Amino acid sequence: MIDAPQPAMSEISAPHSSGYIRPFHASVCGSLVRVTGLSPSMRVRLSALLRPFLAPPGEHLAGNGADIAIHLEPSPADRSWRIFINGMFLTQAPDSLHLIPQIEWLVISRAVERSHSDAVFHAASLAWKRRAVILVAPSGSGKTTLTAGLASRGWKPLTDDLTVVDRATRAISPFRRCFHADAFTRSTLEAAIPMRAPIATLADYIRPTHWAPARCEPAWVVIVRRDPAEPASIAPVTRAQAAGALFTSAIRNGLTRSEVAQLSAGLASTISGCWELNNSDLSE
């Protein structure tokens, strides 16, 4: 599973008991996701947060149904929301402002985990003239901050946490999900590249206004770690280590482990270089 973001604190919002409108539809990694039970104001906010993934009207009208169905029901007794996935109860959100980040994560994560045509890695990636660097790192290692540092040096962002690689071509295209950053990282990002917060009440969610081009060639892999007790450093590693890092960072989806292993090895065999970086000091 993809790590869920921590919701921003907000005032308690009472669930709406009426005024529900047409379903919300998103298209992510080849899957059509439908969300029902949203109030009008919630639908507007979710649409802003997921704007790059909004499904064209013809896509959801032509099919017989969504691949993933998310349904929301208000619980007036405790002023919360119940969330169902494909008819089964999943979890509960305390109020509508907590609900929007939760639904954004569910739309993205469930679609990514369903994909059969793409390999998805828990990694940031940026491009320089259509050649991409993949930053493989666990949460908390500074992928987003490192992305800001590279962007300030002319690199164009592809994604800050989910790198989607086309299985057939091995190309990486922008995955235009919002970056989720704390105040410090947001200020660093905004100083490096033009960013926009799609929802005023979710200031931690920001989206670049400019992205790298589609179908970039993977050219470098950097295995990122953070050990504040050691100085910032970068050292070359083997292609086998790069392949292993890619494989272990892969998000479980419709591809088999063998298919992901083959793709990881194939990527590592064709890149120009691979390194391990201790990201203890961005200025270094």
Short mmCIF file of N, CA and C in Angstrom, two decimals, residues 29-30 112 115-121 125 132 134 158-159 162-175 213-218 246 253 255 259-260 262-267 270:
data_model
loop_
_atom_site.label_atom_id
_atom_site.label_comp_id
_atom_site.label_asym_id
_atom_site.label_seq_id
_atom_site.Cartn_x
_atom_site.Cartn_y
_atom_site.Cartn_z
N CYS A 29 -3.76 6.12 -14.22
CA CYS A 29 -3.04 4.89 -14.62
C CYS A 29 -3.96 3.88 -15.30
N GLY A 30 -4.86 4.38 -16.13
CA GLY A 30 -5.73 3.49 -16.89
C GLY A 30 -6.97 3.03 -16.17
N VAL A 112 -3.36 3.26 -8.78
CA VAL A 112 -1.97 2.86 -9.00
C VAL A 112 -1.80 1.36 -8.71
N SER A 115 -2.95 -0.97 -11.60
CA SER A 115 -2.36 -0.86 -12.93
C SER A 115 -1.63 -2.14 -13.36
N HIS A 116 -1.81 -2.51 -14.64
CA HIS A 116 -1.10 -3.64 -15.23
C HIS A 116 -0.09 -3.20 -16.28
N SER A 117 -0.20 -1.96 -16.73
CA SER A 117 0.65 -1.49 -17.83
C SER A 117 1.85 -0.68 -17.36
N ASP A 118 1.83 -0.26 -16.10
CA ASP A 118 2.90 0.58 -15.57
C ASP A 118 3.51 -0.05 -14.32
N ALA A 119 4.79 0.17 -14.15
CA ALA A 119 5.44 -0.11 -12.86
C ALA A 119 5.50 1.21 -12.11
N VAL A 120 5.18 1.19 -10.84
CA VAL A 120 5.14 2.41 -10.05
C VAL A 120 6.09 2.26 -8.88
N PHE A 121 6.99 3.23 -8.73
CA PHE A 121 8.00 3.17 -7.68
C PHE A 121 7.79 4.31 -6.70
N SER A 125 11.16 11.90 -9.22
CA SER A 125 11.95 11.93 -10.45
C SER A 125 11.85 13.31 -11.09
N ALA A 132 15.89 11.49 -17.39
CA ALA A 132 15.33 11.54 -16.04
C ALA A 132 16.25 10.93 -15.00
N ILE A 134 15.94 9.25 -11.18
CA ILE A 134 14.99 8.66 -10.24
C ILE A 134 15.61 8.70 -8.85
N LEU A 158 9.00 15.63 -12.53
CA LEU A 158 8.10 14.61 -13.07
C LEU A 158 7.12 14.14 -11.99
N THR A 159 7.61 14.01 -10.76
CA THR A 159 6.79 13.61 -9.62
C THR A 159 7.63 13.76 -8.37
N LEU A 162 5.68 9.34 -6.56
CA LEU A 162 5.25 8.16 -7.30
C LEU A 162 5.76 8.26 -8.73
N THR A 163 6.80 7.50 -9.05
CA THR A 163 7.35 7.50 -10.40
C THR A 163 6.70 6.37 -11.19
N VAL A 164 6.01 6.74 -12.26
CA VAL A 164 5.28 5.78 -13.08
C VAL A 164 6.08 5.52 -14.35
N VAL A 165 6.49 4.26 -14.54
CA VAL A 165 7.31 3.86 -15.69
C VAL A 165 6.47 2.98 -16.61
N ASP A 166 6.36 3.39 -17.85
CA ASP A 166 5.64 2.60 -18.83
C ASP A 166 6.36 1.27 -19.04
N ARG A 167 5.65 0.19 -18.86
CA ARG A 167 6.28 -1.13 -18.94
C ARG A 167 6.84 -1.42 -20.34
N ALA A 168 6.12 -0.98 -21.38
CA ALA A 168 6.52 -1.31 -22.74
C ALA A 168 7.70 -0.47 -23.21
N THR A 169 7.70 0.83 -22.89
CA THR A 169 8.73 1.73 -23.42
C THR A 169 9.79 2.13 -22.39
N ARG A 170 9.52 1.87 -21.10
CA ARG A 170 10.38 2.28 -19.99
C ARG A 170 10.48 3.80 -19.86
N ALA A 171 9.55 4.52 -20.46
CA ALA A 171 9.57 5.98 -20.38
C ALA A 171 8.85 6.45 -19.12
N ILE A 172 9.25 7.63 -18.65
CA ILE A 172 8.61 8.26 -17.49
C ILE A 172 7.93 9.54 -17.95
N SER A 173 6.67 9.69 -17.63
CA SER A 173 5.92 10.90 -17.94
C SER A 173 5.51 11.58 -16.64
N PRO A 174 5.21 12.87 -16.69
CA PRO A 174 4.81 13.55 -15.44
C PRO A 174 3.59 12.90 -14.80
N PHE A 175 3.67 12.72 -13.49
CA PHE A 175 2.53 12.27 -12.70
C PHE A 175 2.12 13.47 -11.86
N PRO A 213 8.69 17.29 -19.82
CA PRO A 213 7.90 16.75 -20.94
C PRO A 213 7.56 15.28 -20.73
N ALA A 214 6.65 14.78 -21.53
CA ALA A 214 6.27 13.37 -21.47
C ALA A 214 7.36 12.49 -22.07
N ARG A 215 7.31 11.22 -21.66
CA ARG A 215 8.16 10.16 -22.22
C ARG A 215 9.65 10.49 -22.08
N CYS A 216 10.06 10.77 -20.85
CA CYS A 216 11.49 11.00 -20.58
C CYS A 216 12.20 9.66 -20.40
N GLU A 217 13.48 9.64 -20.77
CA GLU A 217 14.28 8.43 -20.69
C GLU A 217 14.97 8.33 -19.33
N PRO A 218 14.76 7.24 -18.58
CA PRO A 218 15.48 7.07 -17.31
C PRO A 218 16.99 7.00 -17.57
N LEU A 246 15.29 -0.16 -6.86
CA LEU A 246 14.06 0.04 -7.62
C LEU A 246 13.04 -1.05 -7.28
N ASN A 253 1.19 -3.75 -7.49
CA ASN A 253 0.07 -3.48 -8.39
C ASN A 253 -0.23 -4.73 -9.22
N LEU A 255 1.18 -5.91 -11.82
CA LEU A 255 2.33 -6.63 -12.33
C LEU A 255 2.80 -7.67 -11.31
N GLU A 259 7.76 -9.66 -13.12
CA GLU A 259 7.71 -8.59 -14.13
C GLU A 259 8.36 -7.32 -13.61
N VAL A 260 8.11 -7.00 -12.34
CA VAL A 260 8.73 -5.81 -11.75
C VAL A 260 10.24 -5.99 -11.65
N GLN A 262 12.16 -7.83 -13.57
CA GLN A 262 12.72 -7.73 -14.92
C GLN A 262 12.81 -6.27 -15.37
N LEU A 263 11.76 -5.50 -15.09
CA LEU A 263 11.78 -4.09 -15.48
C LEU A 263 12.84 -3.33 -14.69
N SER A 264 12.95 -3.59 -13.39
CA SER A 264 13.95 -2.92 -12.56
C SER A 264 15.35 -3.22 -13.07
N ALA A 265 15.61 -4.50 -13.40
CA ALA A 265 16.92 -4.87 -13.92
C ALA A 265 17.16 -4.24 -15.28
N GLY A 266 16.11 -4.18 -16.10
CA GLY A 266 16.25 -3.57 -17.41
C GLY A 266 16.57 -2.09 -17.33
N LEU A 267 15.91 -1.39 -16.41
CA LEU A 267 16.19 0.04 -16.21
C LEU A 267 17.63 0.23 -15.75
N THR A 270 20.47 0.00 -18.39
CA THR A 270 20.59 1.00 -19.46
C THR A 270 20.88 2.41 -18.97
#
